[in-house]
PDB file of C-alpha atoms in Angstrom:
ATOM      1  CA  MET A1084       0.041  -0.026   0.020  1.00 44.00           C
ATOM      2  CA  GLU A1085       2.808   2.261  -0.747  1.00 66.00           C
ATOM      3  CA  ASN A1086       0.847   4.874  -2.470  1.00 88.00           C
ATOM      4  CA  TYR A1087      -1.352   5.155   0.681  1.00 92.00           C
ATOM      5  CA  PRO A1088       0.790   5.379   3.891  1.00 94.00           C
ATOM      6  CA  GLU A1089      -0.590   4.144   7.041  1.00 94.00           C
ATOM      7  CA  ASP A1090       0.685   7.267   9.071  1.00 94.00           C
ATOM      8  CA  VAL A1091      -1.769   9.626   7.660  1.00 96.00           C
ATOM      9  CA  LYS A1092      -5.670   9.659   7.753  1.00 98.00           C
ATOM     10  CA  TYR A1093      -7.491  10.412   4.539  1.00 98.00           C
ATOM     11  CA  HIS A1094     -10.490  12.676   3.835  1.00 97.00           C
ATOM     12  CA  LYS A1095     -12.930  11.455   1.124  1.00 96.00           C
ATOM     13  CA  GLU A1096     -12.193  14.436  -0.980  1.00 95.00           C
ATOM     14  CA  HIS A1097      -8.705  13.078  -1.560  1.00 96.00           C
ATOM     15  CA  MET A1098      -6.704  15.048   1.066  1.00 97.00           C
ATOM     16  CA  TRP A1099      -4.518  13.577   3.728  1.00 98.00           C
ATOM     17  CA  VAL A1100      -3.632  14.668   7.305  1.00 98.00           C
ATOM     18  CA  ARG A1101      -0.843  13.671   9.730  1.00 97.00           C
ATOM     19  CA  SER A1102      -1.581  13.960  13.427  1.00 95.00           C
ATOM     20  CA  ASN A1103       0.636  17.179  13.611  1.00 97.00           C
ATOM     21  CA  GLY A1104      -1.719  18.993  11.346  1.00 97.00           C
ATOM     22  CA  THR A1105       0.364  18.620   8.070  1.00 98.00           C
ATOM     23  CA  ILE A1106      -1.957  18.092   5.128  1.00 98.00           C
ATOM     24  CA  GLY A1107      -1.570  17.405   1.379  1.00 98.00           C
ATOM     25  CA  ILE A1108      -3.252  15.754  -1.510  1.00 97.00           C
ATOM     26  CA  THR A1109      -3.455  11.990  -1.967  1.00 97.00           C
ATOM     27  CA  PHE A1110      -1.382   9.985  -4.595  1.00 96.00           C
ATOM     28  CA  PHE A1111      -4.810   9.248  -6.293  1.00 95.00           C
ATOM     29  CA  ALA A1112      -5.900  12.839  -6.645  1.00 95.00           C
ATOM     30  CA  GLN A1113      -2.446  13.829  -8.228  1.00 96.00           C
ATOM     31  CA  ASP A1114      -2.713  10.881 -10.337  1.00 94.00           C
ATOM     32  CA  GLN A1115      -5.933  11.720 -11.381  1.00 94.00           C
ATOM     33  CA  LEU A1116      -5.029  15.406 -11.946  1.00 95.00           C
ATOM     34  CA  GLY A1117      -1.960  14.803 -13.894  1.00 95.00           C
ATOM     35  CA  GLU A1118       1.001  17.370 -14.066  1.00 96.00           C
ATOM     36  CA  ILE A1119       0.230  19.995 -11.606  1.00 97.00           C
ATOM     37  CA  VAL A1120       1.280  23.575 -12.796  1.00 97.00           C
ATOM     38  CA  PHE A1121      -0.235  25.802  -9.972  1.00 97.00           C
ATOM     39  CA  ILE A1122      -1.644  25.575  -6.412  1.00 97.00           C
ATOM     40  CA  GLU A1123      -3.302  28.464  -4.350  1.00 96.00           C
ATOM     41  CA  VAL A1124      -3.785  28.163  -0.620  1.00 96.00           C
ATOM     42  CA  PRO A1125      -4.562  30.978   2.117  1.00 96.00           C
ATOM     43  CA  GLU A1126      -1.808  32.668   4.014  1.00 96.00           C
ATOM     44  CA  PRO A1127      -1.034  31.538   7.530  1.00 98.00           C
ATOM     45  CA  GLY A1128      -3.742  32.815  10.055  1.00 98.00           C
ATOM     46  CA  ALA A1129      -6.564  31.727   7.614  1.00 98.00           C
ATOM     47  CA  ALA A1130      -9.333  29.674   9.052  1.00 98.00           C
ATOM     48  CA  VAL A1131     -10.315  26.484   7.418  1.00 98.00           C
ATOM     49  CA  GLU A1132     -13.386  24.188   8.025  1.00 97.00           C
ATOM     50  CA  ALA A1133     -13.412  20.325   7.417  1.00 96.00           C
ATOM     51  CA  GLY A1134     -15.164  19.364   4.169  1.00 95.00           C
ATOM     52  CA  LYS A1135     -15.075  23.161   2.871  1.00 97.00           C
ATOM     53  CA  THR A1136     -12.990  24.635  -0.104  1.00 97.00           C
ATOM     54  CA  PHE A1137      -9.858  26.378   1.112  1.00 97.00           C
ATOM     55  CA  GLY A1138      -7.879  26.570  -2.086  1.00 97.00           C
ATOM     56  CA  GLU A1139      -7.282  25.522  -5.575  1.00 97.00           C
ATOM     57  CA  ILE A1140      -4.818  23.132  -7.505  1.00 97.00           C
ATOM     58  CA  GLU A1141      -4.448  23.384 -11.423  1.00 97.00           C
ATOM     59  CA  SER A1142      -3.051  20.783 -13.547  1.00 96.00           C
ATOM     60  CA  ARG A1143      -3.014  20.681 -17.317  1.00 93.00           C
ATOM     61  CA  LYS A1144      -6.272  18.973 -17.441  1.00 91.00           C
ATOM     62  CA  SER A1145      -8.303  20.858 -15.136  1.00 93.00           C
ATOM     63  CA  VAL A1146      -8.718  23.227 -12.048  1.00 95.00           C
ATOM     64  CA  SER A1147      -9.976  21.480  -8.638  1.00 96.00           C
ATOM     65  CA  ASP A1148     -10.976  22.585  -5.246  1.00 96.00           C
ATOM     66  CA  LEU A1149      -8.670  21.739  -2.249  1.00 97.00           C
ATOM     67  CA  CYS A1150     -11.020  20.513   0.612  1.00 97.00           C
ATOM     68  CA  ALA A1151      -9.693  21.014   3.981  1.00 97.00           C
ATOM     69  CA  PRO A1152      -9.712  17.497   5.785  1.00 97.00           C
ATOM     70  CA  VAL A1153      -9.923  19.182   9.384  1.00 97.00           C
ATOM     71  CA  THR A1154     -10.940  22.452  10.927  1.00 98.00           C
ATOM     72  CA  GLY A1155      -8.409  24.808  12.251  1.00 98.00           C
ATOM     73  CA  THR A1156      -6.118  27.590  11.443  1.00 98.00           C
ATOM     74  CA  ILE A1157      -3.278  27.392   8.797  1.00 98.00           C
ATOM     75  CA  LYS A1158       0.106  27.638  10.579  1.00 98.00           C
ATOM     76  CA  GLU A1159       2.083  27.231   7.736  1.00 98.00           C
ATOM     77  CA  VAL A1160       2.327  26.924   3.919  1.00 98.00           C
ATOM     78  CA  ASN A1161       4.911  25.068   1.916  1.00 98.00           C
ATOM     79  CA  SER A1162       6.298  27.810  -0.279  1.00 96.00           C
ATOM     80  CA  GLU A1163       8.466  24.992  -2.058  1.00 96.00           C
ATOM     81  CA  VAL A1164       5.081  23.764  -3.464  1.00 96.00           C
ATOM     82  CA  GLN A1165       4.106  27.018  -4.540  1.00 94.00           C
ATOM     83  CA  ASP A1166       7.298  27.788  -6.282  1.00 96.00           C
ATOM     84  CA  ALA A1167       7.357  24.219  -7.935  1.00 97.00           C
ATOM     85  CA  PRO A1168       3.926  22.697  -7.872  1.00 97.00           C
ATOM     86  CA  GLU A1169       5.080  19.631 -10.110  1.00 96.00           C
ATOM     87  CA  ILE A1170       6.793  18.104  -6.871  1.00 97.00           C
ATOM     88  CA  ILE A1171       3.255  17.126  -5.736  1.00 97.00           C
ATOM     89  CA  ASN A1172       3.452  14.488  -8.662  1.00 96.00           C
ATOM     90  CA  GLU A1173       6.610  13.307  -7.464  1.00 95.00           C
ATOM     91  CA  ASP A1174       6.157  13.114  -3.599  1.00 95.00           C
ATOM     92  CA  PRO A1175       2.709  14.020  -2.436  1.00 96.00           C
ATOM     93  CA  TYR A1176       3.315  12.591   1.086  1.00 96.00           C
ATOM     94  CA  GLY A1177       6.683  13.822   1.573  1.00 94.00           C
ATOM     95  CA  LYS A1178       8.308  17.066   0.541  1.00 96.00           C
ATOM     96  CA  ALA A1179       5.143  18.161  -1.286  1.00 96.00           C
ATOM     97  CA  TRP A1180       2.872  18.758   1.776  1.00 98.00           C
ATOM     98  CA  ILE A1181       0.499  21.748   1.260  1.00 98.00           C
ATOM     99  CA  ALA A1182       0.035  23.305   4.589  1.00 98.00           C
ATOM    100  CA  VAL A1183       0.273  22.716   8.267  1.00 98.00           C
ATOM    101  CA  ILE A1184      -3.239  23.461  10.187  1.00 98.00           C
ATOM    102  CA  ASP A1185      -3.436  24.127  13.820  1.00 98.00           C
ATOM    103  CA  ILE A1186      -6.247  21.604  14.473  1.00 98.00           C
ATOM    104  CA  ASN A1187      -9.155  22.860  16.654  1.00 98.00           C
ATOM    105  CA  ASP A1188     -10.209  19.311  17.780  1.00 96.00           C
ATOM    106  CA  ILE A1189      -7.539  16.658  17.247  1.00 95.00           C
ATOM    107  CA  SER A1190     -10.297  13.974  17.753  1.00 95.00           C
ATOM    108  CA  GLU A1191     -11.768  15.115  14.370  1.00 96.00           C
ATOM    109  CA  ILE A1192      -8.935  12.944  12.750  1.00 96.00           C
ATOM    110  CA  ASP A1193     -10.468   9.865  14.224  1.00 95.00           C
ATOM    111  CA  SER A1194     -13.432  10.281  11.887  1.00 95.00           C
ATOM    112  CA  LEU A1195     -11.117  10.122   8.777  1.00 98.00           C
ATOM    113  CA  LEU A1196     -10.263   7.146   6.643  1.00 97.00           C
ATOM    114  CA  THR A1197      -7.526   4.687   7.219  1.00 97.00           C
ATOM    115  CA  ALA A1198      -5.295   3.754   4.279  1.00 96.00           C
ATOM    116  CA  ALA A1199      -7.209   0.756   3.637  1.00 95.00           C
ATOM    117  CA  GLU A1200     -10.451   2.410   3.748  1.00 96.00           C
ATOM    118  CA  TYR A1201      -9.160   5.184   1.464  1.00 96.00           C
ATOM    119  CA  LYS A1202      -7.783   2.665  -0.843  1.00 94.00           C
ATOM    120  CA  GLU A1203     -11.182   0.950  -1.115  1.00 93.00           C
ATOM    121  CA  LEU A1204     -12.834   4.139  -1.726  1.00 94.00           C
ATOM    122  CA  VAL A1205     -10.675   5.020  -4.614  1.00 93.00           C
ATOM    123  CA  SER A1206     -10.750   1.540  -6.315  1.00 89.00           C
ATOM    124  CA  GLY A1207     -14.219   2.353  -7.527  1.00 79.00           C
ATOM    125  CA  GLU A1208     -13.067   5.891  -8.780  1.00 72.00           C
ATOM    126  CA  GLU A1209     -10.133   4.855 -10.916  1.00 58.00           C
ATOM    127  CA  SER A1210     -10.147   5.916 -14.569  1.00 51.00           C
ATOM    128  CA  PRO A1211     -10.451   3.188 -17.103  1.00 39.00           C
TER     129      PRO A1211
END
């Protein structure tokens, strides 16, 4: 399950979150989007709400909303991803994290999907 690490939890809108509040898009999302060319997220201090749009990601194919996996305040934004968004295609769970959120209620993570649950969810969404 290398494309779906076990040390993160997954939101059904194809975002992942670590217990420290680091968030990013999933391997599945970057694979479906194709070559990522632009990402827009709010500055640190902005409030985000679980399940709500907080930014955009653009690929050569389309523009998609980024959906917050948890509720909180953005503490940090990964400037490397903003300067070179294509790294999301190379390392979506590592150097290509998108932001760090100061999570309002850490127990919110418990309601998110495990790697196995997320893999099952996306297995029905794969492109032919």
